[in-house]
Amino acid sequence: MAKDKTHKIILIGDGAVGSSFAFSTVLQGIGHELGIIDINKKRVIGDVEDLKDALVYSSPKKIFAAEYSDCKDADIVVLCAGMAQKEGETRLDLVSKNLVIFKDMVDQVVASGFDGIFLVATNPVDILTYATWKFSGFPSSRVIGSGTALDSARFRQEIGALTNVDSRSVHALIMGEHGDSEFAVWSHANIGGLPMEDWVKVHPEINEERLTEIYYDVRDKAYHIIENKGATFYGIAASLARIVKAILNNEGAILPISVYLDGEYKQEDIYIGAPAVLTSEGVRSVIELPLSDHEQNLMDKSAGQMKEVIDSAFAELENK
């Protein structure tokens, strides 16, 4: 009898986001092995011991303090390491700081013989996913970022709260940069299949001003959380766990992630938030929704802004 495939996850970066992601995988029984890498080896040992205590209430999993050599036979390497966003900083402010860190990390992962899928969470996630693709030399289908998965979850939650509907029955997307230039795709938002436009017609208490407020609340939510508690980590951890689950289970799930565009949405040579089909091989295809003229303009602006930052950051990296 053939041995069942072991699903192995390596997490690099055991800070607030990374440790919360690890805890999410344990509670949900995602993966059979979880190796954790961080420069703070003492913290990793403590987290491994702490996470193991939760296994009796979830499912069996091998959890261990890992080295880069352990990436060799991993299915997924999740990158959560790097400088965190501080109060008053935008995600794009972090580019130069984190490019140097990522170059070293990705080089070590690839040197191990790793041949799986990279999942990037560190901000600015779209740009660092692009950098991971460049540094690794991997096919773009096997390098993805968390993108607007968290933003879209926030969007669905806000619409659900506004309409008094379970957010799981709300289908709505945030696309573009995971950051200040992201945009709401109102043209495809629906509640139980009913377009948002039609819902509003029969619920006059929901006006355009309130919908605009929802978008701003979603876009700026990270700033409010950082102001209050210093960092965001539970929402993104749950988003990462969902992405990893879709990959390991070969689901063919459609999720809004940071994905490479090669002509889709009139964009080329960029990673940006858009819906894509995820399988055990990574991105099977990008779902190209017909955007309104206004939404397409917002996509163009978001992509254009990030390309400027990418060009500047990589030029700076080459001169170091």
Short mmCIF file of C-alpha atoms in Angstrom, two decimals:
data_model
loop_
_atom_site.label_atom_id
_atom_site.label_comp_id
_atom_site.label_asym_id
_atom_site.label_seq_id
_atom_site.Cartn_x
_atom_site.Cartn_y
_atom_site.Cartn_z
CA MET A 1 0.00 0.00 0.00
CA ALA A 2 1.35 3.42 -0.98
CA LYS A 3 2.19 5.75 1.84
CA ASP A 4 -0.06 8.81 2.12
CA LYS A 5 1.61 12.04 1.13
CA THR A 6 2.82 14.08 4.09
CA HIS A 7 1.85 17.73 3.86
CA LYS A 8 4.80 19.74 5.16
CA ILE A 9 4.71 23.47 5.90
CA ILE A 10 7.76 25.56 6.74
CA LEU A 11 7.08 28.92 8.39
CA ILE A 12 9.81 31.56 8.26
CA GLY A 13 9.20 34.38 10.71
CA ASP A 14 7.75 33.55 14.13
CA GLY A 15 6.51 36.98 15.12
CA ALA A 16 2.91 37.96 15.78
CA VAL A 17 1.69 37.02 12.29
CA GLY A 18 3.76 33.85 11.96
CA SER A 19 2.89 32.45 15.38
CA SER A 20 -0.80 33.24 14.87
CA PHE A 21 -0.68 31.43 11.53
CA ALA A 22 0.99 28.44 13.18
CA PHE A 23 -1.73 28.35 15.83
CA SER A 24 -4.42 28.54 13.12
CA THR A 25 -2.98 25.53 11.30
CA VAL A 26 -2.88 23.55 14.53
CA LEU A 27 -6.49 24.34 15.49
CA GLN A 28 -7.75 23.56 11.98
CA GLY A 29 -5.65 20.44 11.47
CA ILE A 30 -3.94 21.86 8.37
CA GLY A 31 -0.82 19.95 7.31
CA HIS A 32 0.98 17.02 8.90
CA GLU A 33 4.29 18.76 9.62
CA LEU A 34 5.05 22.33 10.66
CA GLY A 35 8.64 23.54 10.87
CA ILE A 36 9.36 27.03 12.21
CA ILE A 37 12.41 29.16 11.38
CA ASP A 38 13.30 32.45 13.07
CA ILE A 39 16.45 34.25 14.11
CA ASN A 40 15.10 34.15 17.66
CA LYS A 41 15.65 30.42 18.15
CA LYS A 42 14.65 30.55 21.82
CA ARG A 43 11.22 31.91 20.91
CA VAL A 44 10.79 29.16 18.31
CA ILE A 45 11.52 26.47 20.89
CA GLY A 46 8.94 28.01 23.21
CA ASP A 47 6.32 28.24 20.46
CA VAL A 48 6.91 24.64 19.37
CA GLU A 49 6.38 23.43 22.93
CA ASP A 50 3.31 25.63 23.37
CA LEU A 51 1.72 24.58 20.07
CA LYS A 52 2.21 20.91 20.84
CA ASP A 53 0.03 21.35 23.93
CA ALA A 54 -2.93 22.10 21.64
CA LEU A 55 -2.60 18.95 19.51
CA VAL A 56 -4.69 16.72 21.76
CA TYR A 57 -7.66 18.99 20.99
CA SER A 58 -7.10 19.12 17.22
CA SER A 59 -5.23 16.48 15.22
CA PRO A 60 -1.76 14.90 15.13
CA LYS A 61 1.02 17.04 13.66
CA LYS A 62 4.79 17.07 13.83
CA ILE A 63 5.87 20.53 15.02
CA PHE A 64 9.56 21.36 15.22
CA ALA A 65 12.21 24.08 15.22
CA ALA A 66 13.48 24.00 11.64
CA GLU A 67 16.56 25.01 9.70
CA TYR A 68 16.65 26.17 6.08
CA SER A 69 17.78 22.69 5.05
CA ASP A 70 14.36 21.41 6.18
CA CYS A 71 12.73 23.32 3.33
CA LYS A 72 14.00 20.73 0.84
CA ASP A 73 10.93 18.49 0.93
CA ALA A 74 8.34 21.05 2.07
CA ASP A 75 5.13 21.59 0.13
CA ILE A 76 4.82 25.24 1.12
CA VAL A 77 7.18 27.82 2.58
CA VAL A 78 5.28 30.67 4.24
CA LEU A 79 7.25 33.91 4.53
CA CYS A 80 6.21 36.07 7.48
CA ALA A 81 9.63 37.46 8.38
CA GLY A 82 10.74 41.04 7.94
CA MET A 83 10.21 44.48 9.40
CA ALA A 84 6.66 45.07 10.61
CA GLN A 85 4.53 48.08 9.77
CA LYS A 86 4.65 50.71 12.51
CA GLU A 87 2.15 53.37 13.41
CA GLY A 88 2.28 56.16 10.82
CA GLU A 89 3.94 53.96 8.18
CA THR A 90 2.32 52.77 4.98
CA ARG A 91 2.98 49.26 3.71
CA LEU A 92 5.00 50.72 0.85
CA ASP A 93 7.34 52.43 3.34
CA LEU A 94 8.67 48.98 4.22
CA VAL A 95 9.97 48.06 0.76
CA SER A 96 13.66 48.88 1.04
CA LYS A 97 13.95 47.44 4.55
CA ASN A 98 12.45 44.12 3.59
CA LEU A 99 13.95 43.54 0.13
CA VAL A 100 17.39 42.88 1.62
CA ILE A 101 15.93 40.49 4.20
CA PHE A 102 13.97 38.63 1.52
CA LYS A 103 16.93 38.22 -0.80
CA ASP A 104 18.82 36.35 1.91
CA MET A 105 15.82 34.24 2.97
CA VAL A 106 14.75 33.20 -0.51
CA ASP A 107 18.31 32.36 -1.54
CA GLN A 108 18.65 30.01 1.45
CA VAL A 109 15.30 28.33 0.79
CA VAL A 110 16.13 27.70 -2.86
CA ALA A 111 19.62 26.44 -1.96
CA SER A 112 17.99 23.74 0.17
CA GLY A 113 16.49 22.17 -2.94
CA PHE A 114 12.97 23.41 -2.19
CA ASP A 115 10.59 22.77 -5.08
CA GLY A 116 7.22 23.67 -3.61
CA ILE A 117 5.14 26.83 -3.36
CA PHE A 118 6.13 30.15 -1.80
CA LEU A 119 3.39 32.00 0.10
CA VAL A 120 4.33 35.56 1.09
CA ALA A 121 2.63 37.50 3.87
CA THR A 122 5.18 40.19 4.75
CA ASN A 123 4.30 43.75 3.70
CA PRO A 124 4.28 45.30 1.22
CA VAL A 125 3.05 41.88 0.19
CA ASP A 126 2.52 42.47 -3.54
CA ILE A 127 6.00 43.88 -4.04
CA LEU A 128 7.69 41.27 -1.84
CA THR A 129 5.86 38.51 -3.70
CA TYR A 130 7.23 39.93 -6.94
CA ALA A 131 10.68 40.04 -5.32
CA THR A 132 10.35 36.41 -4.17
CA TRP A 133 9.49 35.38 -7.72
CA LYS A 134 12.52 37.25 -9.08
CA PHE A 135 14.93 36.01 -6.41
CA SER A 136 13.77 32.38 -6.59
CA GLY A 137 13.56 31.92 -10.35
CA PHE A 138 10.42 29.84 -9.76
CA PRO A 139 7.45 29.79 -12.15
CA SER A 140 5.02 32.56 -11.22
CA SER A 141 2.33 29.94 -10.58
CA ARG A 142 4.31 28.70 -7.56
CA VAL A 143 4.93 32.09 -5.97
CA ILE A 144 1.89 33.79 -4.46
CA GLY A 145 1.10 36.37 -1.81
CA SER A 146 -1.76 36.77 0.63
CA GLY A 147 -2.82 39.77 -1.47
CA THR A 148 -6.31 41.06 -0.77
CA ALA A 149 -7.58 37.89 0.95
CA LEU A 150 -7.71 39.73 4.27
CA ASP A 151 -9.14 42.92 2.76
CA SER A 152 -11.87 40.94 1.02
CA ALA A 153 -12.71 39.16 4.28
CA ARG A 154 -13.02 42.53 5.99
CA PHE A 155 -15.19 43.77 3.11
CA ARG A 156 -17.55 40.79 3.36
CA GLN A 157 -17.74 41.18 7.13
CA GLU A 158 -18.66 44.87 6.87
CA ILE A 159 -21.33 44.23 4.23
CA GLY A 160 -22.72 41.39 6.33
CA ALA A 161 -22.92 43.63 9.39
CA LEU A 162 -24.62 46.38 7.38
CA THR A 163 -27.23 44.07 5.88
CA ASN A 164 -27.63 41.75 8.91
CA VAL A 165 -26.60 38.75 6.79
CA ASP A 166 -24.03 36.07 7.62
CA SER A 167 -20.79 37.31 6.01
CA ARG A 168 -20.23 33.83 4.58
CA SER A 169 -23.25 34.46 2.35
CA VAL A 170 -21.74 37.72 1.11
CA HIS A 171 -19.53 37.50 -1.96
CA ALA A 172 -17.43 40.58 -2.55
CA LEU A 173 -13.86 41.39 -3.51
CA ILE A 174 -11.21 43.97 -2.79
CA MET A 175 -8.65 44.06 -5.61
CA GLY A 176 -5.40 45.86 -6.39
CA GLU A 177 -2.63 46.59 -3.91
CA HIS A 178 -2.98 45.26 -0.39
CA GLY A 179 -2.73 48.84 0.78
CA ASP A 180 -3.91 52.38 0.22
CA SER A 181 -4.63 52.04 -3.52
CA GLU A 182 -6.84 48.95 -3.19
CA PHE A 183 -10.41 49.21 -4.47
CA ALA A 184 -13.81 47.65 -3.89
CA VAL A 185 -15.30 45.70 -6.78
CA TRP A 186 -18.88 46.79 -6.20
CA SER A 187 -19.92 45.66 -9.70
CA HIS A 188 -19.61 42.01 -8.62
CA ALA A 189 -20.61 42.25 -4.95
CA ASN A 190 -23.66 40.14 -4.13
CA ILE A 191 -25.59 38.80 -1.16
CA GLY A 192 -26.73 35.24 -1.66
CA GLY A 193 -26.49 35.77 -5.41
CA LEU A 194 -28.48 39.04 -5.40
CA PRO A 195 -26.32 41.86 -6.80
CA MET A 196 -25.55 44.58 -4.27
CA GLU A 197 -27.16 47.12 -6.59
CA ASP A 198 -30.47 45.23 -6.43
CA TRP A 199 -30.22 44.77 -2.66
CA VAL A 200 -29.87 48.52 -2.18
CA LYS A 201 -32.97 49.16 -4.30
CA VAL A 202 -35.17 47.29 -1.83
CA HIS A 203 -33.31 48.57 1.25
CA PRO A 204 -33.37 52.37 0.87
CA GLU A 205 -31.78 52.82 4.30
CA ILE A 206 -28.50 51.71 2.66
CA ASN A 207 -27.28 54.65 0.60
CA GLU A 208 -24.18 55.34 -1.47
CA GLU A 209 -22.61 57.37 1.32
CA ARG A 210 -22.79 54.39 3.69
CA LEU A 211 -21.29 52.07 1.08
CA THR A 212 -18.43 54.51 0.55
CA GLU A 213 -17.83 54.57 4.31
CA ILE A 214 -17.60 50.77 4.29
CA TYR A 215 -14.85 50.87 1.67
CA TYR A 216 -12.85 53.43 3.66
CA ASP A 217 -13.32 51.42 6.85
CA VAL A 218 -11.95 48.32 5.10
CA ARG A 219 -9.06 50.13 3.46
CA ASP A 220 -7.96 51.85 6.67
CA LYS A 221 -8.74 49.11 9.18
CA ALA A 222 -5.11 48.06 9.61
CA TYR A 223 -4.16 51.58 10.67
CA HIS A 224 -6.83 51.56 13.38
CA ILE A 225 -5.79 48.15 14.66
CA ILE A 226 -2.10 49.12 14.69
CA GLU A 227 -2.98 52.32 16.57
CA ASN A 228 -4.84 50.34 19.22
CA LYS A 229 -2.76 47.18 19.65
CA GLY A 230 0.46 47.73 17.70
CA ALA A 231 -0.03 45.14 14.94
CA THR A 232 -2.57 43.10 13.03
CA PHE A 233 -2.22 39.34 13.06
CA TYR A 234 -5.36 37.26 13.69
CA GLY A 235 -7.13 38.17 10.44
CA ILE A 236 -4.08 37.67 8.23
CA ALA A 237 -3.24 34.42 10.05
CA ALA A 238 -6.69 33.04 9.26
CA SER A 239 -6.34 34.19 5.65
CA LEU A 240 -2.98 32.44 5.29
CA ALA A 241 -4.37 29.27 6.82
CA ARG A 242 -7.24 29.30 4.33
CA ILE A 243 -4.84 29.71 1.40
CA VAL A 244 -2.58 26.89 2.62
CA LYS A 245 -5.58 24.61 3.14
CA ALA A 246 -6.75 25.24 -0.44
CA ILE A 247 -3.32 24.34 -1.78
CA LEU A 248 -2.65 21.25 0.32
CA ASN A 249 -6.13 19.86 -0.34
CA ASN A 250 -5.92 20.62 -4.07
CA GLU A 251 -9.29 22.35 -3.76
CA GLY A 252 -9.45 24.46 -6.88
CA ALA A 253 -10.75 27.21 -4.59
CA ILE A 254 -10.99 30.76 -5.93
CA LEU A 255 -9.38 33.23 -3.52
CA PRO A 256 -8.24 36.85 -3.89
CA ILE A 257 -4.46 36.62 -3.62
CA SER A 258 -1.40 38.45 -4.87
CA VAL A 259 -0.95 36.83 -8.25
CA TYR A 260 1.22 37.45 -11.31
CA LEU A 261 -0.59 39.16 -14.17
CA ASP A 262 0.52 38.70 -17.75
CA GLY A 263 -2.07 40.69 -19.66
CA GLU A 264 -5.02 40.05 -17.36
CA TYR A 265 -6.80 43.23 -16.27
CA LYS A 266 -4.58 45.06 -18.82
CA GLN A 267 -1.56 44.61 -16.52
CA GLU A 268 1.77 42.94 -17.18
CA ASP A 269 4.79 41.89 -15.12
CA ILE A 270 3.26 42.65 -11.74
CA TYR A 271 1.90 40.87 -8.69
CA ILE A 272 -1.38 42.33 -7.49
CA GLY A 273 -4.56 41.31 -5.70
CA ALA A 274 -6.96 39.42 -7.98
CA PRO A 275 -9.07 36.24 -7.77
CA ALA A 276 -7.29 33.05 -8.80
CA VAL A 277 -7.86 29.30 -8.79
CA LEU A 278 -5.59 27.53 -6.29
CA THR A 279 -4.53 23.89 -6.49
CA SER A 280 -1.67 21.76 -5.18
CA GLU A 281 0.41 23.09 -8.09
CA GLY A 282 -0.20 26.70 -7.10
CA VAL A 283 -2.14 29.09 -9.32
CA ARG A 284 -3.99 27.22 -12.02
CA SER A 285 -5.51 30.35 -13.56
CA VAL A 286 -6.40 33.96 -12.87
CA ILE A 287 -10.11 34.80 -12.91
CA GLU A 288 -10.50 37.90 -15.07
CA LEU A 289 -13.71 39.62 -14.03
CA PRO A 290 -15.19 42.27 -16.35
CA LEU A 291 -14.55 45.47 -14.39
CA SER A 292 -16.46 48.70 -14.78
CA ASP A 293 -14.57 51.56 -16.42
CA HIS A 294 -14.12 53.16 -13.00
CA GLU A 295 -12.80 49.94 -11.46
CA GLN A 296 -10.41 49.37 -14.36
CA ASN A 297 -9.08 52.89 -13.87
CA LEU A 298 -8.49 52.14 -10.19
CA MET A 299 -6.67 48.93 -11.10
CA ASP A 300 -4.47 50.85 -13.53
CA LYS A 301 -3.60 53.43 -10.88
CA SER A 302 -2.88 50.81 -8.22
CA ALA A 303 -0.62 48.80 -10.52
CA GLY A 304 1.12 51.93 -11.80
CA GLN A 305 1.92 53.10 -8.29
CA MET A 306 3.40 49.75 -7.31
CA LYS A 307 5.49 49.50 -10.47
CA GLU A 308 7.11 52.83 -9.64
CA VAL A 309 8.01 51.58 -6.16
CA ILE A 310 9.33 48.27 -7.54
CA ASP A 311 11.58 50.00 -10.07
CA SER A 312 12.95 52.38 -7.45
CA ALA A 313 13.47 49.71 -4.78
CA PHE A 314 15.23 47.25 -7.07
CA ALA A 315 17.49 50.01 -8.42
CA GLU A 316 18.41 50.88 -4.83
CA LEU A 317 19.06 47.19 -4.01
CA GLU A 318 21.42 46.81 -6.99
CA ASN A 319 23.41 49.84 -5.85
CA LYS A 320 24.01 48.45 -2.34
#
